[in-house]
Coordinates of C-alpha atoms (C1' of nucleotides) and ligand atoms in Angstrom, one line a residue:
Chain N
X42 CA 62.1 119.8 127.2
X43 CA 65.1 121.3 126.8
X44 CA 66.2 123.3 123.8
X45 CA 69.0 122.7 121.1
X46 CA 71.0 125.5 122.5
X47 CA 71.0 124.4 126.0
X48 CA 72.1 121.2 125.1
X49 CA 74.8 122.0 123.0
X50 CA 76.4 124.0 126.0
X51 CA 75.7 121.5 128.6
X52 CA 77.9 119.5 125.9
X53 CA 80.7 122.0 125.6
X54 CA 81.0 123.1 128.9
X55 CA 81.3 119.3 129.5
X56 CA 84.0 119.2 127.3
X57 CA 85.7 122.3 128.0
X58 CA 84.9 123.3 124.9
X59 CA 83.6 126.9 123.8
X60 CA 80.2 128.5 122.8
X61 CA 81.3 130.4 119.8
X62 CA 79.1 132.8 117.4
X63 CA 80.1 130.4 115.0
X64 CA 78.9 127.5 116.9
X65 CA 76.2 129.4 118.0
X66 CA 75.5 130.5 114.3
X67 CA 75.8 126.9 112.9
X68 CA 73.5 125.6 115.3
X69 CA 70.6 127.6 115.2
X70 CA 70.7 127.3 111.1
X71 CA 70.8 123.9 111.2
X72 CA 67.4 123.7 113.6
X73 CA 65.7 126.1 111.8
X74 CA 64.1 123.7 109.4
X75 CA 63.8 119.9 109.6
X76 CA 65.8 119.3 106.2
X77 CA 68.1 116.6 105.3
X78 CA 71.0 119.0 104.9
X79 CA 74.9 118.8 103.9
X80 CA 77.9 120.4 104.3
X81 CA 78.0 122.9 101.3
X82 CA 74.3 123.8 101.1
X83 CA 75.2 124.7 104.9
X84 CA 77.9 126.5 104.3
X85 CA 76.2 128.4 101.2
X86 CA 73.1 128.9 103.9
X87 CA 74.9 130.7 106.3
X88 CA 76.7 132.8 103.9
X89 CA 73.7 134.0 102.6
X90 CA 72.5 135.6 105.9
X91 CA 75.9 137.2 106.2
X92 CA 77.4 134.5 108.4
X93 CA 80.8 134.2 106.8
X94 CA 81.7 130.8 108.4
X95 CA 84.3 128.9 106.8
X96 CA 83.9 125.6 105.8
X97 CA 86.5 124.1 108.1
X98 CA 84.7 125.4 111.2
X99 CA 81.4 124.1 109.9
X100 CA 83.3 120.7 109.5
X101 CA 84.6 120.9 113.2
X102 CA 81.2 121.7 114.7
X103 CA 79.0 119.0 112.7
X104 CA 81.2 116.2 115.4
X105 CA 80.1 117.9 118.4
X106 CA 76.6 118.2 117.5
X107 CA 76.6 114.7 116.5
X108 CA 77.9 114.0 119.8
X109 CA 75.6 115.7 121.4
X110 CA 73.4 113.6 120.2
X111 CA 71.4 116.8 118.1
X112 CA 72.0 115.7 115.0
X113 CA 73.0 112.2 112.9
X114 CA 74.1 111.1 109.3
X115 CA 71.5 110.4 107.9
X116 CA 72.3 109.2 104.2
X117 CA 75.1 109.5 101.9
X118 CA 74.6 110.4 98.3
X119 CA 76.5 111.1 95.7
X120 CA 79.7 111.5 97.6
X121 CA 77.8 113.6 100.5
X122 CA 77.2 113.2 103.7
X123 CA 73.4 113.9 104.4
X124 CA 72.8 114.9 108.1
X125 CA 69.4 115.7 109.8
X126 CA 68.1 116.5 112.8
X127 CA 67.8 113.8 115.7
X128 CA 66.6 115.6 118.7
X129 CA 62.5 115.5 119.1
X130 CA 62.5 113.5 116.1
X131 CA 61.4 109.9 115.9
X132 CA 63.7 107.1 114.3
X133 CA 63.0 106.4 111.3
X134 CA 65.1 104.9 108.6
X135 CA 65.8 106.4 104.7
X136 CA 64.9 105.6 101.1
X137 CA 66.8 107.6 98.6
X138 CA 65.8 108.3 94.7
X139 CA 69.0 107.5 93.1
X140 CA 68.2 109.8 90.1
X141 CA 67.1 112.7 91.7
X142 CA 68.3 112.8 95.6
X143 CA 64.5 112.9 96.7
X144 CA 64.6 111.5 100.4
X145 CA 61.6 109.7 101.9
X146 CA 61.2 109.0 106.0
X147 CA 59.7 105.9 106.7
X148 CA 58.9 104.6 110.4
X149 CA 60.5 101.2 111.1
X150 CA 59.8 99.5 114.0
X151 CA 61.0 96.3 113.3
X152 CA 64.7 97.5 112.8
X153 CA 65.0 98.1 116.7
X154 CA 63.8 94.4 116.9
X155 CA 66.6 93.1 114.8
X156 CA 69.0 95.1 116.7
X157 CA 68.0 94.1 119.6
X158 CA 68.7 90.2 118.9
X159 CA 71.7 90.9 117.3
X160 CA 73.3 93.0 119.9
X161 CA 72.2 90.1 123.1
X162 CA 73.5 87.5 120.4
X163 CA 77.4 89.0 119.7
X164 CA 77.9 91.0 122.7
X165 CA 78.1 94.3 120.8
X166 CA 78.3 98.0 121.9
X167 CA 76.4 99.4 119.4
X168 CA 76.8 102.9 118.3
X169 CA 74.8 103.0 115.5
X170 CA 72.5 101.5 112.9
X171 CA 70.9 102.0 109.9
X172 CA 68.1 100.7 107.3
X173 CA 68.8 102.3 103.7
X174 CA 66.7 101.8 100.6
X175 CA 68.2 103.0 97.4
X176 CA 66.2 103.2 94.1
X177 CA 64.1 105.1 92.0
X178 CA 61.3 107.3 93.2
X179 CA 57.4 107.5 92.0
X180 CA 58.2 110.3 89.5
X181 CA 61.6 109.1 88.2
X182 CA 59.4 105.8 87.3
X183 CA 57.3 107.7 85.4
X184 CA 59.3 109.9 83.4
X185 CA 61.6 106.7 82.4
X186 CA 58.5 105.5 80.7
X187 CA 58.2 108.0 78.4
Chain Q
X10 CA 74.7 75.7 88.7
X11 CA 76.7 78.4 86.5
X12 CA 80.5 79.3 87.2
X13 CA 81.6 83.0 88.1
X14 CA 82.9 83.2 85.0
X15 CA 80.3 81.6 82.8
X16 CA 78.2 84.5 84.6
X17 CA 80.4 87.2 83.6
X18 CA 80.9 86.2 80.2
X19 CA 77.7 86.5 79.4
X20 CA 77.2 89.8 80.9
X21 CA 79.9 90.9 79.1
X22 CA 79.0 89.8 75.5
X23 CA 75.2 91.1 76.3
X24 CA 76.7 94.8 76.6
X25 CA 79.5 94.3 73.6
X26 CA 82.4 94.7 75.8
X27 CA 85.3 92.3 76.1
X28 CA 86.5 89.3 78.6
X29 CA 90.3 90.8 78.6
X30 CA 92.9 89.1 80.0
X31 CA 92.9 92.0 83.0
X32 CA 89.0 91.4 83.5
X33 CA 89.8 87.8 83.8
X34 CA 92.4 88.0 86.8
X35 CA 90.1 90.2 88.3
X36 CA 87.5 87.9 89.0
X37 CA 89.6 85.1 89.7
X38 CA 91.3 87.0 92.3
X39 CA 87.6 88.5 94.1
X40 CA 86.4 84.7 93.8
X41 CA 89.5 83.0 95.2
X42 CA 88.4 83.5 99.1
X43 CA 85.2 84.9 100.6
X44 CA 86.5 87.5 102.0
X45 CA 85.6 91.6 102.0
X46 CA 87.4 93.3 100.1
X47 CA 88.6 96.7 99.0
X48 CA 89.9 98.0 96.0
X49 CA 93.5 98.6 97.1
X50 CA 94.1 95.4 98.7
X51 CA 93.2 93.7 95.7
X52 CA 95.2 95.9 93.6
X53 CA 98.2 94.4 96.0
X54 CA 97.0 91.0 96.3
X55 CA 96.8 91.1 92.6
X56 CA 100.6 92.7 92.6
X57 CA 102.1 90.1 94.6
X58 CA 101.3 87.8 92.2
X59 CA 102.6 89.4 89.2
X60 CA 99.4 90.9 87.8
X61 CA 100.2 94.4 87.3
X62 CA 96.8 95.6 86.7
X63 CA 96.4 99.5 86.9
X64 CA 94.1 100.7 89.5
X65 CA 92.0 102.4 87.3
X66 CA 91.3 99.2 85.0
X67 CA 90.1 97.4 88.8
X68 CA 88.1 100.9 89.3
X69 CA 86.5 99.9 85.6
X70 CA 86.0 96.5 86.5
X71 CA 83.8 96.6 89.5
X72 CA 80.8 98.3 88.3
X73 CA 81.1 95.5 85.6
X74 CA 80.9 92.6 88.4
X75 CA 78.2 94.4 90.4
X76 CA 75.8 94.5 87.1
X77 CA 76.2 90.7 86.7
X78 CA 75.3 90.5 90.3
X79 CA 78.4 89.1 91.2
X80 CA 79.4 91.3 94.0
X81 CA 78.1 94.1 95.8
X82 CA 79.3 96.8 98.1
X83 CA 78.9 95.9 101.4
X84 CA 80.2 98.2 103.5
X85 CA 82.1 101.4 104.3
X86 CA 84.9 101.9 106.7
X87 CA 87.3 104.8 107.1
X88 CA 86.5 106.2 103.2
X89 CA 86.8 102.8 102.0
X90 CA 84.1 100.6 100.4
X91 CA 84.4 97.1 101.1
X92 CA 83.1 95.1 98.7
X93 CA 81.6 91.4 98.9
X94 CA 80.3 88.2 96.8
X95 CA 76.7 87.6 96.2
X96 CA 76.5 85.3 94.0
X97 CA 75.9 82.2 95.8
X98 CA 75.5 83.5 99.3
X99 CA 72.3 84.0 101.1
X100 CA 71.1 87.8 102.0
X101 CA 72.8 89.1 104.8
X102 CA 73.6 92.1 106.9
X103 CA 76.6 93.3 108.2
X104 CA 78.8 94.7 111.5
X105 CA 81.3 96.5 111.4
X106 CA 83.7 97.2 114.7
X107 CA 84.8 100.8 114.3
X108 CA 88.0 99.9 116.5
X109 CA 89.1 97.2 114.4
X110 CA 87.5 97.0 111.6
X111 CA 86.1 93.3 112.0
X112 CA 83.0 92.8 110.4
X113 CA 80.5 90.2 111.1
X114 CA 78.1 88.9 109.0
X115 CA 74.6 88.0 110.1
X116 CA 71.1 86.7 109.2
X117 CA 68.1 88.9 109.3
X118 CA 64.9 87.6 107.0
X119 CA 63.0 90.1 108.6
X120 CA 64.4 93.0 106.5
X121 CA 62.9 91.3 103.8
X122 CA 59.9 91.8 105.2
X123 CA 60.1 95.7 105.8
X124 CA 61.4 96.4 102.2
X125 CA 58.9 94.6 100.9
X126 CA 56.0 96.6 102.5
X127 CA 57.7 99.8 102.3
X128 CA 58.1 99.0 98.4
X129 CA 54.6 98.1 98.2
X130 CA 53.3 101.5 100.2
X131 CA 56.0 103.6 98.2
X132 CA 55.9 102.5 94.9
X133 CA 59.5 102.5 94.8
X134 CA 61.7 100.6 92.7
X135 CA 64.1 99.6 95.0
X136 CA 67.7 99.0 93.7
X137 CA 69.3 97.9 96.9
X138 CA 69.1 97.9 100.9
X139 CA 71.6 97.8 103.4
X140 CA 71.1 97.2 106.9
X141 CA 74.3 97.9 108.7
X142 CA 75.7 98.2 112.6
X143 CA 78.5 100.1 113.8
X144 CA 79.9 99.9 117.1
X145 CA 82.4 98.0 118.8
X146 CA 83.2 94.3 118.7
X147 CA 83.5 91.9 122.1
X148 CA 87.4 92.1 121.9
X149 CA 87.9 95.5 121.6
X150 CA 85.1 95.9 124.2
X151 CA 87.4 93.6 126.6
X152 CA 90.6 95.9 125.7
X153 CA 89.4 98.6 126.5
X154 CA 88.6 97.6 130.3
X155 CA 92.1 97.4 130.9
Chain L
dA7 C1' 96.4 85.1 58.7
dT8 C1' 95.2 89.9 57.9
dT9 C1' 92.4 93.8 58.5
dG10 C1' 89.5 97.1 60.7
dC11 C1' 87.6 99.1 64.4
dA12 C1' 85.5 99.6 68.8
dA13 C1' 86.7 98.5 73.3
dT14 C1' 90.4 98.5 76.7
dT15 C1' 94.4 99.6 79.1
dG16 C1' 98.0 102.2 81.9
dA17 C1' 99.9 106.4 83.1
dT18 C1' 98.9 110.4 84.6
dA19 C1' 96.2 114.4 85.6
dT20 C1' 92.1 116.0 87.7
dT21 C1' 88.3 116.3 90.9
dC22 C1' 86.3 117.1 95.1
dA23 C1' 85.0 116.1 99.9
dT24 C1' 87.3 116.2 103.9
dT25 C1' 91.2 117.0 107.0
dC26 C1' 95.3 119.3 108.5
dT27 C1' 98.5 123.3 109.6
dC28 C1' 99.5 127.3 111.7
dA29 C1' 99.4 132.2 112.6
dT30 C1' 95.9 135.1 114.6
dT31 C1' 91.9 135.9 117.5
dA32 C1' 88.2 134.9 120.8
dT33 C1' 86.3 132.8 125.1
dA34 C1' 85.6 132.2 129.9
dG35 C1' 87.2 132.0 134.5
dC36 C1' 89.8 134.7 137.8
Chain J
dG98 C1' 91.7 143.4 132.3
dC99 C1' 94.7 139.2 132.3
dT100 C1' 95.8 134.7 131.1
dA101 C1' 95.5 130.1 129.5
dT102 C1' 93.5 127.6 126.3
dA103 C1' 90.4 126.8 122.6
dA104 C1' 88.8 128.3 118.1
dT105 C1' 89.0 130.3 113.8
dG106 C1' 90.0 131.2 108.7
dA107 C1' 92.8 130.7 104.8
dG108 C1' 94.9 127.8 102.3
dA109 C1' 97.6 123.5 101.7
dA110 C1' 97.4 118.6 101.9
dT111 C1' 95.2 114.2 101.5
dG112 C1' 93.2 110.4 99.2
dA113 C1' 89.7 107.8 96.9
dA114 C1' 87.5 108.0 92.7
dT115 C1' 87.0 109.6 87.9
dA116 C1' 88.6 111.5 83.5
dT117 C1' 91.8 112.0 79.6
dC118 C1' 94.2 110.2 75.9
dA119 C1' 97.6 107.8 73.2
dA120 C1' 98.9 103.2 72.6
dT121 C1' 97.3 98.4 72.6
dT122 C1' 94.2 94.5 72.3
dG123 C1' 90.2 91.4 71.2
dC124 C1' 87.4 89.7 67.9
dA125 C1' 84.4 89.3 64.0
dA126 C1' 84.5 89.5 59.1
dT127 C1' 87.0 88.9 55.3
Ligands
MN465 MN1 65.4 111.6 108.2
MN466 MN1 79.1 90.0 103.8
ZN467 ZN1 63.4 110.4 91.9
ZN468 ZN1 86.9 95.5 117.2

DNA sequence: ATTGCAATTGATATTCATTCTCATTATAGC
DNA sequence: GCTATAATGAGAATGAATATCAATTGCAAT
């Protein structure tokens, strides 16, 4: 199995594009754990281990590794875009607590099924699809109880 | 079967606020054509026909509509939210052509189905669920050949 | 009809994520 | 190392959505 990084610059050097420390940098923080992750806490992330990246190139980079087919949108919330790892990871669709951001993966089978039919039925190139669930969450039930 | 209006009313009077004159055109103008809409084409639409309506009272006003399950936001497409009736149209999902814009509507009772068991394993209380495609329509499929 | 008061409005300022600009710097192939 | 081209950072710009606030309106009670 490949890894990240090889990917990514098979994708670049496709593209004539350049393997950067900052590329480089943005990458291996992003695959370091399997979060849900957005562009600010990113950006914070990285300038925490000393990696003064500026936002803009963190921008730029997160539409080459979605091209690459690495990473994905995964969710939006409150304004944000929510991205996550795709590589190695099984689809799975989203629900999202919308009091207190808490994300929960669940496997969906059935979705594929759906856009299977729809896509022989209308002659679409599909690019990309997705189940969300917004609501409230276990906990946030609770508490509202009280 | 209860009018659009009738439906808003009440809404309205349940949570002490007021069936203005501005909240009035508003509604008329979402219920006139089924169509997906955003807010700044209704702000014009609304313009053209001598309404002068502020965007910010529209902004106001569409939280208001989605409460009484009137409308609902169907979809997003370059930073925009499109927004659609409910009330009185079955459950549906949506594509959108990213070329175009177009946006077809289709059935899919089986989505039902998954939020229903995913609420049942969760214990979620689930506030809304959106199933949506993105890719590109036949026509601009077609154009692109050339 | 008048009053009182909370709700509403429009104009405008503000916010905030994202994109753009452009001068400077880095990358990769020769 | 040299060169062409791509990439970067800093800050400005964009644009949808929200907030502010003084002036206005709706409506229920008199
Ligand atoms: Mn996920
Ligand atoms: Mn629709
Ligand atoms: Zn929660
Ligand atoms: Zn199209």
């Amino acid at each position: 199995m490949e890894t990240e990084t090889e990917i990514f610059k098979k994708y670049l050097n496709k593209k004539n594009l350049k393997f950067t420390h900052e590329r480089q940098s943005i990458l291996k923080e992003i695959f370091l754990t399997h979060n849900h992750f957005d562009i600010e806490s990113l950006y914070e992330r990285l300038k925490t281990k000393g990696k003064n990246i500026s936002r803009a190139t963190i921008y730029r980079t997160i539409p080459l590794l979605i091209e690459s087919n690495l990473i994905n949108k995964a969710i939006r919330y409150k304004d944000r875009i929510y991205y996550e790892h795709i590589y190695g990871h099984k689809s799975h669709s989203h629900f999202i607590c919308i009091n207190c951001g808490k994300i929960i993966e669940f496997e969906n089978d059935e979705k594929d099924k759906i856009i299977k039919r729809i896509k022989r039925k209308y002659n679409f190139k599909i690019v990309e699809s997705k189940l969300i669930i917004r609501g409230y969450c276990k906990n946030c039930l609770k508490k509202e109880k009280k």
